[in-house]
């Protein structure tokens, strides 16, 4: 059975970048956002139920994120209804990944780790964090969200300070070097603990 690290952090705080650093240390990484991409793609398990609930969201046999963001922008209750459809499918994908891997450490990159029930199954939890002005700059620099869309997502997420309080480890992602040092220290401590057990 692999050691499970739950990795989370608010939007744009550096989850994917930090997950890649864990992968560089030999950890297997599963990414909840990537699982949603697979579920929304043509033939994905979310296409049919999402089409039934949000017919306008389907474009060329896939769930369109652009359309979904428009729908969420117009109706604040939509995101909750999307989650009810998508989250059970994401949970199935995650369990299948854990069952199939033989890595000693598995990192589960889950934006809603503390908002949902995910944290309880982890051996340890890691939160990535930077000051809010850096977070905003980074997200808006990507050019995939308007400021209003960013604020709508952020308002729905647990505040960064609360996540940091709940986490076993906090990785500061102001620079790549600093973050990589922290990731290496966490992995080394876990491997020492596993060797002693
Ligand atoms: C809202 C959507 C359309 C935005 O798509 P887009 O491609 O622009 O962004 P992406 O998927 O990369 O998400 C960016 C970030 O937004 C945040 N976010 C996404 N969904 C949610 C949510 N339901 N609640 C809070 N934050 C969320 C996360 O921090 C995520 O890392 C998309 O995220 C979506 O369909 N979300 C619903 C499914 C879900 O809950 N996913 C979260 C992981 S299970
Ligand atoms: N340690 C770091 N040092 C410098 N820049 C970083 C660091 N970590 C992440 N970044 C930058 O911050 C931005 C957001 O990072 P990333 O995509 O990893 O965040 P995320 O939390 O996965 O985002 P989302 O919540 O939208 O999925 C990117 O432009 C990335 O290059």
PDB file of C-alpha atoms and ligand atoms in Angstrom:
ATOM      1  CA  UNK A   1       0.000   0.000   0.000  1.00  0.00           C
ATOM      2  CA  UNK A   2       1.425   3.373  -1.015  1.00  0.00           C
ATOM      3  CA  UNK A   3       1.905   6.308   1.340  1.00  0.00           C
ATOM      4  CA  UNK A   4      -0.712   8.913   0.337  1.00  0.00           C
ATOM      5  CA  UNK A   5       0.064  12.642   0.225  1.00  0.00           C
ATOM      6  CA  UNK A   6      -2.922  14.947  -0.291  1.00  0.00           C
ATOM      7  CA  UNK A   7      -1.698  18.073  -2.106  1.00  0.00           C
ATOM      8  CA  UNK A   8      -3.937  21.124  -2.249  1.00  0.00           C
ATOM      9  CA  UNK A   9      -4.001  24.907  -2.350  1.00  0.00           C
ATOM     10  CA  UNK A  10      -6.261  27.609  -3.680  1.00  0.00           C
ATOM     11  CA  UNK A  11      -6.552  28.459  -7.364  1.00  0.00           C
ATOM     12  CA  UNK A  12      -3.208  29.376  -8.941  1.00  0.00           C
ATOM     13  CA  UNK A  13      -1.176  28.756  -5.766  1.00  0.00           C
ATOM     14  CA  UNK A  14       1.129  26.261  -7.516  1.00  0.00           C
ATOM     15  CA  UNK A  15      -0.379  22.779  -7.100  1.00  0.00           C
ATOM     16  CA  UNK A  16       0.518  21.461 -10.564  1.00  0.00           C
ATOM     17  CA  UNK A  17       4.043  22.881 -10.471  1.00  0.00           C
ATOM     18  CA  UNK A  18       4.653  21.407  -7.014  1.00  0.00           C
ATOM     19  CA  UNK A  19       3.120  18.062  -8.050  1.00  0.00           C
ATOM     20  CA  UNK A  20       5.700  17.876 -10.867  1.00  0.00           C
ATOM     21  CA  UNK A  21       8.441  18.368  -8.267  1.00  0.00           C
ATOM     22  CA  UNK A  22       7.092  15.391  -6.290  1.00  0.00           C
ATOM     23  CA  UNK A  23       7.113  13.387  -9.540  1.00  0.00           C
ATOM     24  CA  UNK A  24      10.776  14.354 -10.043  1.00  0.00           C
ATOM     25  CA  UNK A  25      11.469  12.753  -6.620  1.00  0.00           C
ATOM     26  CA  UNK A  26       9.910   9.476  -7.818  1.00  0.00           C
ATOM     27  CA  UNK A  27       6.382   9.884  -6.452  1.00  0.00           C
ATOM     28  CA  UNK A  28       3.385   8.813  -8.559  1.00  0.00           C
ATOM     29  CA  UNK A  29       1.057  11.777  -9.130  1.00  0.00           C
ATOM     30  CA  UNK A  30      -2.705  11.788  -9.710  1.00  0.00           C
ATOM     31  CA  UNK A  31      -4.300  15.133 -10.612  1.00  0.00           C
ATOM     32  CA  UNK A  32      -8.021  15.767  -9.980  1.00  0.00           C
ATOM     33  CA  UNK A  33      -8.214  18.575 -12.576  1.00  0.00           C
ATOM     34  CA  UNK A  34      -6.656  16.248 -15.180  1.00  0.00           C
ATOM     35  CA  UNK A  35      -9.205  13.567 -14.296  1.00  0.00           C
ATOM     36  CA  UNK A  36     -11.972  16.134 -14.931  1.00  0.00           C
ATOM     37  CA  UNK A  37     -10.402  16.857 -18.357  1.00  0.00           C
ATOM     38  CA  UNK A  38     -10.612  13.136 -19.231  1.00  0.00           C
ATOM     39  CA  UNK A  39     -14.208  12.916 -17.985  1.00  0.00           C
ATOM     40  CA  UNK A  40     -15.251  15.956 -20.071  1.00  0.00           C
ATOM     41  CA  UNK A  41     -13.520  14.780 -23.289  1.00  0.00           C
ATOM     42  CA  UNK A  42     -15.446  13.008 -26.084  1.00  0.00           C
ATOM     43  CA  UNK A  43     -16.412   9.560 -24.778  1.00  0.00           C
ATOM     44  CA  UNK A  44     -15.695  10.626 -21.170  1.00  0.00           C
ATOM     45  CA  UNK A  45     -18.036   9.426 -18.448  1.00  0.00           C
ATOM     46  CA  UNK A  46     -19.238  12.952 -17.545  1.00  0.00           C
ATOM     47  CA  UNK A  47     -20.406  13.928 -21.046  1.00  0.00           C
ATOM     48  CA  UNK A  48     -23.780  12.199 -20.891  1.00  0.00           C
ATOM     49  CA  UNK A  49     -24.858  13.247 -17.366  1.00  0.00           C
ATOM     50  CA  UNK A  50     -23.551  16.799 -17.867  1.00  0.00           C
ATOM     51  CA  UNK A  51     -25.419  17.013 -21.185  1.00  0.00           C
ATOM     52  CA  UNK A  52     -28.627  15.944 -19.443  1.00  0.00           C
ATOM     53  CA  UNK A  53     -28.266  18.654 -16.779  1.00  0.00           C
ATOM     54  CA  UNK A  54     -26.672  21.395 -18.931  1.00  0.00           C
ATOM     55  CA  UNK A  55     -27.488  20.813 -22.625  1.00  0.00           C
ATOM     56  CA  UNK A  56     -25.774  24.092 -23.643  1.00  0.00           C
ATOM     57  CA  UNK A  57     -22.474  22.855 -22.163  1.00  0.00           C
ATOM     58  CA  UNK A  58     -21.935  20.166 -24.827  1.00  0.00           C
ATOM     59  CA  UNK A  59     -19.935  21.168 -27.908  1.00  0.00           C
ATOM     60  CA  UNK A  60     -18.703  18.560 -30.426  1.00  0.00           C
ATOM     61  CA  UNK A  61     -19.432  15.675 -28.057  1.00  0.00           C
ATOM     62  CA  UNK A  62     -17.415  17.110 -25.175  1.00  0.00           C
ATOM     63  CA  UNK A  63     -18.155  19.265 -22.141  1.00  0.00           C
ATOM     64  CA  UNK A  64     -17.012  22.801 -23.011  1.00  0.00           C
ATOM     65  CA  UNK A  65     -15.234  24.618 -20.163  1.00  0.00           C
ATOM     66  CA  UNK A  66     -15.870  27.958 -21.845  1.00  0.00           C
ATOM     67  CA  UNK A  67     -19.599  27.231 -21.878  1.00  0.00           C
ATOM     68  CA  UNK A  68     -19.488  25.970 -18.294  1.00  0.00           C
ATOM     69  CA  UNK A  69     -17.806  29.175 -17.111  1.00  0.00           C
ATOM     70  CA  UNK A  70     -20.530  31.196 -18.845  1.00  0.00           C
ATOM     71  CA  UNK A  71     -23.212  29.043 -17.206  1.00  0.00           C
ATOM     72  CA  UNK A  72     -21.572  29.376 -13.767  1.00  0.00           C
ATOM     73  CA  UNK A  73     -21.238  33.138 -14.285  1.00  0.00           C
ATOM     74  CA  UNK A  74     -24.952  33.471 -15.030  1.00  0.00           C
ATOM     75  CA  UNK A  75     -26.162  31.080 -12.313  1.00  0.00           C
ATOM     76  CA  UNK A  76     -24.311  30.827  -8.987  1.00  0.00           C
ATOM     77  CA  UNK A  77     -25.984  27.492  -8.159  1.00  0.00           C
ATOM     78  CA  UNK A  78     -24.585  25.790 -11.268  1.00  0.00           C
ATOM     79  CA  UNK A  79     -21.145  24.942  -9.857  1.00  0.00           C
ATOM     80  CA  UNK A  80     -22.683  22.975  -6.977  1.00  0.00           C
ATOM     81  CA  UNK A  81     -24.800  20.974  -9.432  1.00  0.00           C
ATOM     82  CA  UNK A  82     -21.757  20.338 -11.646  1.00  0.00           C
ATOM     83  CA  UNK A  83     -19.851  19.062  -8.606  1.00  0.00           C
ATOM     84  CA  UNK A  84     -22.638  16.608  -7.735  1.00  0.00           C
ATOM     85  CA  UNK A  85     -22.263  15.026 -11.166  1.00  0.00           C
ATOM     86  CA  UNK A  86     -18.489  15.192 -11.511  1.00  0.00           C
ATOM     87  CA  UNK A  87     -17.106  14.454  -8.033  1.00  0.00           C
ATOM     88  CA  UNK A  88     -18.311  10.829  -7.719  1.00  0.00           C
ATOM     89  CA  UNK A  89     -16.730  10.088 -11.136  1.00  0.00           C
ATOM     90  CA  UNK A  90     -13.487  11.780 -10.052  1.00  0.00           C
ATOM     91  CA  UNK A  91     -13.492   9.665  -6.869  1.00  0.00           C
ATOM     92  CA  UNK A  92     -13.745   6.460  -8.923  1.00  0.00           C
ATOM     93  CA  UNK A  93     -10.829   7.553 -11.137  1.00  0.00           C
ATOM     94  CA  UNK A  94      -8.695   8.302  -8.044  1.00  0.00           C
ATOM     95  CA  UNK A  95      -9.397   4.930  -6.387  1.00  0.00           C
ATOM     96  CA  UNK A  96      -8.528   3.095  -9.605  1.00  0.00           C
ATOM     97  CA  UNK A  97      -5.205   4.977  -9.808  1.00  0.00           C
ATOM     98  CA  UNK A  98      -4.296   4.167  -6.187  1.00  0.00           C
ATOM     99  CA  UNK A  99      -5.181   0.495  -6.689  1.00  0.00           C
ATOM    100  CA  UNK A 100      -3.031   0.232  -9.844  1.00  0.00           C
ATOM    101  CA  UNK A 101       0.194   1.995  -8.755  1.00  0.00           C
ATOM    102  CA  UNK A 102       3.177   0.328  -7.112  1.00  0.00           C
ATOM    103  CA  UNK A 103       4.924   3.608  -6.167  1.00  0.00           C
ATOM    104  CA  UNK A 104       6.041   3.958  -2.541  1.00  0.00           C
ATOM    105  CA  UNK A 105       4.523   7.460  -2.363  1.00  0.00           C
ATOM    106  CA  UNK A 106       1.438   8.689  -4.231  1.00  0.00           C
ATOM    107  CA  UNK A 107       0.654  12.405  -4.462  1.00  0.00           C
ATOM    108  CA  UNK A 108      -3.017  13.244  -4.981  1.00  0.00           C
ATOM    109  CA  UNK A 109      -3.398  16.800  -6.303  1.00  0.00           C
ATOM    110  CA  UNK A 110      -6.919  17.756  -5.196  1.00  0.00           C
ATOM    111  CA  UNK A 111      -8.123  21.396  -5.273  1.00  0.00           C
ATOM    112  CA  UNK A 112     -11.019  20.633  -2.909  1.00  0.00           C
ATOM    113  CA  UNK A 113      -9.119  18.337  -0.491  1.00  0.00           C
ATOM    114  CA  UNK A 114     -10.341  20.094   2.662  1.00  0.00           C
ATOM    115  CA  UNK A 115     -13.719  21.208   1.285  1.00  0.00           C
ATOM    116  CA  UNK A 116     -14.621  17.579   0.505  1.00  0.00           C
ATOM    117  CA  UNK A 117     -13.933  14.355   2.397  1.00  0.00           C
ATOM    118  CA  UNK A 118     -10.588  13.631   0.724  1.00  0.00           C
ATOM    119  CA  UNK A 119      -8.281  14.636   3.576  1.00  0.00           C
ATOM    120  CA  UNK A 120      -9.390  11.763   5.836  1.00  0.00           C
ATOM    121  CA  UNK A 121      -7.853   9.117   3.547  1.00  0.00           C
ATOM    122  CA  UNK A 122      -4.409  10.788   3.357  1.00  0.00           C
ATOM    123  CA  UNK A 123      -1.338   9.829   5.393  1.00  0.00           C
ATOM    124  CA  UNK A 124      -0.264  13.471   5.281  1.00  0.00           C
ATOM    125  CA  UNK A 125      -1.425  16.743   3.698  1.00  0.00           C
ATOM    126  CA  UNK A 126       0.501  19.512   1.907  1.00  0.00           C
ATOM    127  CA  UNK A 127      -0.826  22.987   1.123  1.00  0.00           C
ATOM    128  CA  UNK A 128       0.854  25.286  -1.428  1.00  0.00           C
ATOM    129  CA  UNK A 129       0.628  28.991  -0.715  1.00  0.00           C
ATOM    130  CA  UNK A 130       1.697  32.475  -1.842  1.00  0.00           C
ATOM    131  CA  UNK A 131       0.350  35.918  -0.884  1.00  0.00           C
ATOM    132  CA  UNK A 132      -3.039  36.764  -2.490  1.00  0.00           C
ATOM    133  CA  UNK A 133      -1.641  39.453  -4.797  1.00  0.00           C
ATOM    134  CA  UNK A 134       0.831  36.944  -6.313  1.00  0.00           C
ATOM    135  CA  UNK A 135      -1.994  34.410  -6.688  1.00  0.00           C
ATOM    136  CA  UNK A 136      -4.185  36.924  -8.532  1.00  0.00           C
ATOM    137  CA  UNK A 137      -1.349  38.056 -10.829  1.00  0.00           C
ATOM    138  CA  UNK A 138      -0.468  34.477 -11.748  1.00  0.00           C
ATOM    139  CA  UNK A 139      -4.040  33.418 -12.515  1.00  0.00           C
ATOM    140  CA  UNK A 140      -4.862  36.508 -14.574  1.00  0.00           C
ATOM    141  CA  UNK A 141      -1.527  36.228 -16.446  1.00  0.00           C
ATOM    142  CA  UNK A 142      -2.674  32.848 -17.788  1.00  0.00           C
ATOM    143  CA  UNK A 143      -5.458  34.650 -19.663  1.00  0.00           C
ATOM    144  CA  UNK A 144      -7.939  31.774 -19.249  1.00  0.00           C
ATOM    145  CA  UNK A 145     -10.232  33.518 -16.767  1.00  0.00           C
ATOM    146  CA  UNK A 146     -11.678  36.977 -16.349  1.00  0.00           C
ATOM    147  CA  UNK A 147     -11.195  38.724 -13.029  1.00  0.00           C
ATOM    148  CA  UNK A 148     -14.868  38.026 -12.185  1.00  0.00           C
ATOM    149  CA  UNK A 149     -14.489  34.300 -12.958  1.00  0.00           C
ATOM    150  CA  UNK A 150     -11.358  34.164 -10.781  1.00  0.00           C
ATOM    151  CA  UNK A 151     -13.142  35.901  -7.888  1.00  0.00           C
ATOM    152  CA  UNK A 152     -16.166  33.586  -8.209  1.00  0.00           C
ATOM    153  CA  UNK A 153     -13.936  30.508  -7.874  1.00  0.00           C
ATOM    154  CA  UNK A 154     -11.860  32.020  -5.084  1.00  0.00           C
ATOM    155  CA  UNK A 155     -14.949  33.049  -3.114  1.00  0.00           C
ATOM    156  CA  UNK A 156     -16.143  29.433  -3.209  1.00  0.00           C
ATOM    157  CA  UNK A 157     -12.870  27.988  -1.945  1.00  0.00           C
ATOM    158  CA  UNK A 158     -11.826  27.630   1.681  1.00  0.00           C
ATOM    159  CA  UNK A 159      -9.602  30.632   2.544  1.00  0.00           C
ATOM    160  CA  UNK A 160      -5.858  30.043   2.203  1.00  0.00           C
ATOM    161  CA  UNK A 161      -5.250  30.762   5.906  1.00  0.00           C
ATOM    162  CA  UNK A 162      -7.704  28.010   6.915  1.00  0.00           C
ATOM    163  CA  UNK A 163      -6.055  25.533   4.538  1.00  0.00           C
ATOM    164  CA  UNK A 164      -2.647  26.344   5.995  1.00  0.00           C
ATOM    165  CA  UNK A 165      -3.985  25.721   9.513  1.00  0.00           C
ATOM    166  CA  UNK A 166      -5.367  22.300   8.521  1.00  0.00           C
ATOM    167  CA  UNK A 167      -2.285  21.140   6.596  1.00  0.00           C
ATOM    168  CA  UNK A 168       0.526  18.987   7.971  1.00  0.00           C
ATOM    169  CA  UNK A 169       3.008  20.811   5.669  1.00  0.00           C
ATOM    170  CA  UNK A 170       2.910  24.223   3.941  1.00  0.00           C
ATOM    171  CA  UNK A 171       5.023  24.678   0.789  1.00  0.00           C
ATOM    172  CA  UNK A 172       5.658  28.320  -0.111  1.00  0.00           C
ATOM    173  CA  UNK A 173       5.755  28.665  -3.901  1.00  0.00           C
ATOM    174  CA  UNK A 174       7.274  32.142  -4.285  1.00  0.00           C
ATOM    175  CA  UNK A 175      10.303  30.685  -6.073  1.00  0.00           C
ATOM    176  CA  UNK A 176      10.935  27.348  -7.749  1.00  0.00           C
ATOM    177  CA  UNK A 177      14.143  26.710  -5.778  1.00  0.00           C
ATOM    178  CA  UNK A 178      12.449  27.302  -2.422  1.00  0.00           C
ATOM    179  CA  UNK A 179       9.524  25.057  -3.317  1.00  0.00           C
ATOM    180  CA  UNK A 180      11.798  22.260  -4.591  1.00  0.00           C
ATOM    181  CA  UNK A 181      13.843  22.305  -1.363  1.00  0.00           C
ATOM    182  CA  UNK A 182      10.650  21.960   0.670  1.00  0.00           C
ATOM    183  CA  UNK A 183       9.367  19.101  -1.504  1.00  0.00           C
ATOM    184  CA  UNK A 184      12.691  17.234  -1.185  1.00  0.00           C
ATOM    185  CA  UNK A 185      12.636  17.649   2.599  1.00  0.00           C
ATOM    186  CA  UNK A 186       9.072  16.288   2.854  1.00  0.00           C
ATOM    187  CA  UNK A 187       9.845  13.271   0.635  1.00  0.00           C
ATOM    188  CA  UNK A 188      13.082  12.511   2.502  1.00  0.00           C
ATOM    189  CA  UNK A 189      11.308  12.623   5.881  1.00  0.00           C
ATOM    190  CA  UNK A 190       8.543  10.281   4.651  1.00  0.00           C
ATOM    191  CA  UNK A 191      11.045   7.802   3.189  1.00  0.00           C
ATOM    192  CA  UNK A 192      13.003   7.832   6.484  1.00  0.00           C
ATOM    193  CA  UNK A 193       9.758   7.196   8.375  1.00  0.00           C
ATOM    194  CA  UNK A 194       8.877   4.320   6.017  1.00  0.00           C
ATOM    195  CA  UNK A 195      12.347   2.786   6.339  1.00  0.00           C
ATOM    196  CA  UNK A 196      12.094   2.889  10.164  1.00  0.00           C
ATOM    197  CA  UNK A 197       8.601   1.352  10.244  1.00  0.00           C
TER     198      UNK A 197
HETATM  199  C1  LIG B   1     -15.094  25.668 -13.372  1.00  0.00           C
HETATM  200  C2  LIG B   1     -14.368  25.050 -14.566  1.00  0.00           C
HETATM  201  C3  LIG B   1     -15.295  24.965 -15.769  1.00  0.00           C
HETATM  202  C4  LIG B   1     -13.146  25.941 -14.917  1.00  0.00           C
HETATM  203  O1  LIG B   1     -12.405  25.326 -15.958  1.00  0.00           O
HETATM  204  P1  LIG B   1     -10.922  25.879 -16.342  1.00  0.00           P
HETATM  205  O2  LIG B   1     -10.391  24.961 -17.407  1.00  0.00           O
HETATM  206  O3  LIG B   1     -10.994  27.336 -16.643  1.00  0.00           O
HETATM  207  O4  LIG B   1     -10.087  25.762 -15.028  1.00  0.00           O
HETATM  208  P2  LIG B   1      -9.502  24.422 -14.264  1.00  0.00           P
HETATM  209  O5  LIG B   1     -10.431  23.277 -14.426  1.00  0.00           O
HETATM  210  O6  LIG B   1      -8.083  24.226 -14.639  1.00  0.00           O
HETATM  211  O7  LIG B   1      -9.636  24.852 -12.745  1.00  0.00           O
HETATM  212  C5  LIG B   1      -8.786  25.860 -12.241  1.00  0.00           C
HETATM  213  C6  LIG B   1      -8.906  25.884 -10.737  1.00  0.00           C
HETATM  214  O8  LIG B   1     -10.215  26.329 -10.368  1.00  0.00           O
HETATM  215  C7  LIG B   1     -10.512  25.772  -9.119  1.00  0.00           C
HETATM  216  N1  LIG B   1     -11.795  25.033  -9.187  1.00  0.00           N
HETATM  217  C8  LIG B   1     -12.259  24.248 -10.189  1.00  0.00           C
HETATM  218  N2  LIG B   1     -13.451  23.727  -9.864  1.00  0.00           N
HETATM  219  C9  LIG B   1     -13.738  24.184  -8.624  1.00  0.00           C
HETATM  220  C10 LIG B   1     -14.816  23.984  -7.734  1.00  0.00           C
HETATM  221  N3  LIG B   1     -15.823  23.166  -8.066  1.00  0.00           N
HETATM  222  N4  LIG B   1     -14.783  24.629  -6.544  1.00  0.00           N
HETATM  223  C11 LIG B   1     -13.752  25.429  -6.199  1.00  0.00           C
HETATM  224  N5  LIG B   1     -12.682  25.638  -7.003  1.00  0.00           N
HETATM  225  C12 LIG B   1     -12.683  25.014  -8.186  1.00  0.00           C
HETATM  226  C13 LIG B   1      -9.363  24.837  -8.751  1.00  0.00           C
HETATM  227  O9  LIG B   1      -8.416  25.515  -7.960  1.00  0.00           O
HETATM  228  C14 LIG B   1      -8.748  24.515 -10.070  1.00  0.00           C
HETATM  229  O10 LIG B   1      -7.417  24.102  -9.906  1.00  0.00           O
HETATM  230  C15 LIG B   1     -13.866  23.617 -14.226  1.00  0.00           C
HETATM  231  O11 LIG B   1     -12.877  23.676 -13.239  1.00  0.00           O
HETATM  232  C16 LIG B   1     -14.967  22.698 -13.734  1.00  0.00           C
HETATM  233  O12 LIG B   1     -15.703  22.162 -14.536  1.00  0.00           O
HETATM  234  N6  LIG B   1     -15.081  22.510 -12.388  1.00  0.00           N
HETATM  235  C17 LIG B   1     -16.070  21.615 -11.833  1.00  0.00           C
HETATM  236  C18 LIG B   1     -15.445  20.282 -11.475  1.00  0.00           C
HETATM  237  C19 LIG B   1     -14.637  20.379 -10.198  1.00  0.00           C
HETATM  238  O13 LIG B   1     -15.192  20.517  -9.102  1.00  0.00           O
HETATM  239  N7  LIG B   1     -13.303  20.322 -10.326  1.00  0.00           N
HETATM  240  C20 LIG B   1     -12.430  20.477  -9.185  1.00  0.00           C
HETATM  241  C21 LIG B   1     -11.558  19.297  -9.012  1.00  0.00           C
HETATM  242  S1  LIG B   1     -12.449  17.794  -8.696  1.00  0.00           S
HETATM  243  N1  LIG B   2       7.437  27.630  -6.822  1.00  0.00           N
HETATM  244  C1  LIG B   2       7.085  28.496  -7.785  1.00  0.00           C
HETATM  245  N2  LIG B   2       7.879  29.546  -8.104  1.00  0.00           N
HETATM  246  C2  LIG B   2       7.522  30.420  -9.077  1.00  0.00           C
HETATM  247  N3  LIG B   2       6.392  30.340  -9.807  1.00  0.00           N
HETATM  248  C3  LIG B   2       5.560  29.320  -9.538  1.00  0.00           C
HETATM  249  C4  LIG B   2       5.851  28.346  -8.518  1.00  0.00           C
HETATM  250  N4  LIG B   2       4.832  27.466  -8.473  1.00  0.00           N
HETATM  251  C5  LIG B   2       3.941  27.861  -9.413  1.00  0.00           C
HETATM  252  N5  LIG B   2       4.371  28.972 -10.052  1.00  0.00           N
HETATM  253  C6  LIG B   2       3.648  29.684 -11.138  1.00  0.00           C
HETATM  254  O1  LIG B   2       2.342  30.005 -10.679  1.00  0.00           O
HETATM  255  C7  LIG B   2       1.367  29.770 -11.682  1.00  0.00           C
HETATM  256  C8  LIG B   2       0.319  28.797 -11.167  1.00  0.00           C
HETATM  257  O2  LIG B   2       0.946  27.556 -10.928  1.00  0.00           O
HETATM  258  P1  LIG B   2       0.185  26.166 -11.102  1.00  0.00           P
HETATM  259  O3  LIG B   2      -0.449  26.059 -12.436  1.00  0.00           O
HETATM  260  O4  LIG B   2       1.135  25.109 -10.665  1.00  0.00           O
HETATM  261  O5  LIG B   2      -0.968  26.372  -9.995  1.00  0.00           O
HETATM  262  P2  LIG B   2      -2.233  25.500  -9.647  1.00  0.00           P
HETATM  263  O6  LIG B   2      -2.455  25.650  -8.178  1.00  0.00           O
HETATM  264  O7  LIG B   2      -2.060  24.117 -10.163  1.00  0.00           O
HETATM  265  O8  LIG B   2      -3.348  26.268 -10.456  1.00  0.00           O
HETATM  266  P3  LIG B   2      -4.924  25.912 -10.605  1.00  0.00           P
HETATM  267  O9  LIG B   2      -5.532  26.007  -9.245  1.00  0.00           O
HETATM  268  O10 LIG B   2      -5.473  26.938 -11.506  1.00  0.00           O
HETATM  269  O11 LIG B   2      -4.981  24.523 -11.187  1.00  0.00           O
HETATM  270  C9  LIG B   2       2.133  29.262 -12.905  1.00  0.00           C
HETATM  271  O12 LIG B   2       2.354  30.353 -13.756  1.00  0.00           O
HETATM  272  C10 LIG B   2       3.442  28.754 -12.327  1.00  0.00           C
HETATM  273  O13 LIG B   2       4.509  28.863 -13.246  1.00  0.00           O
END
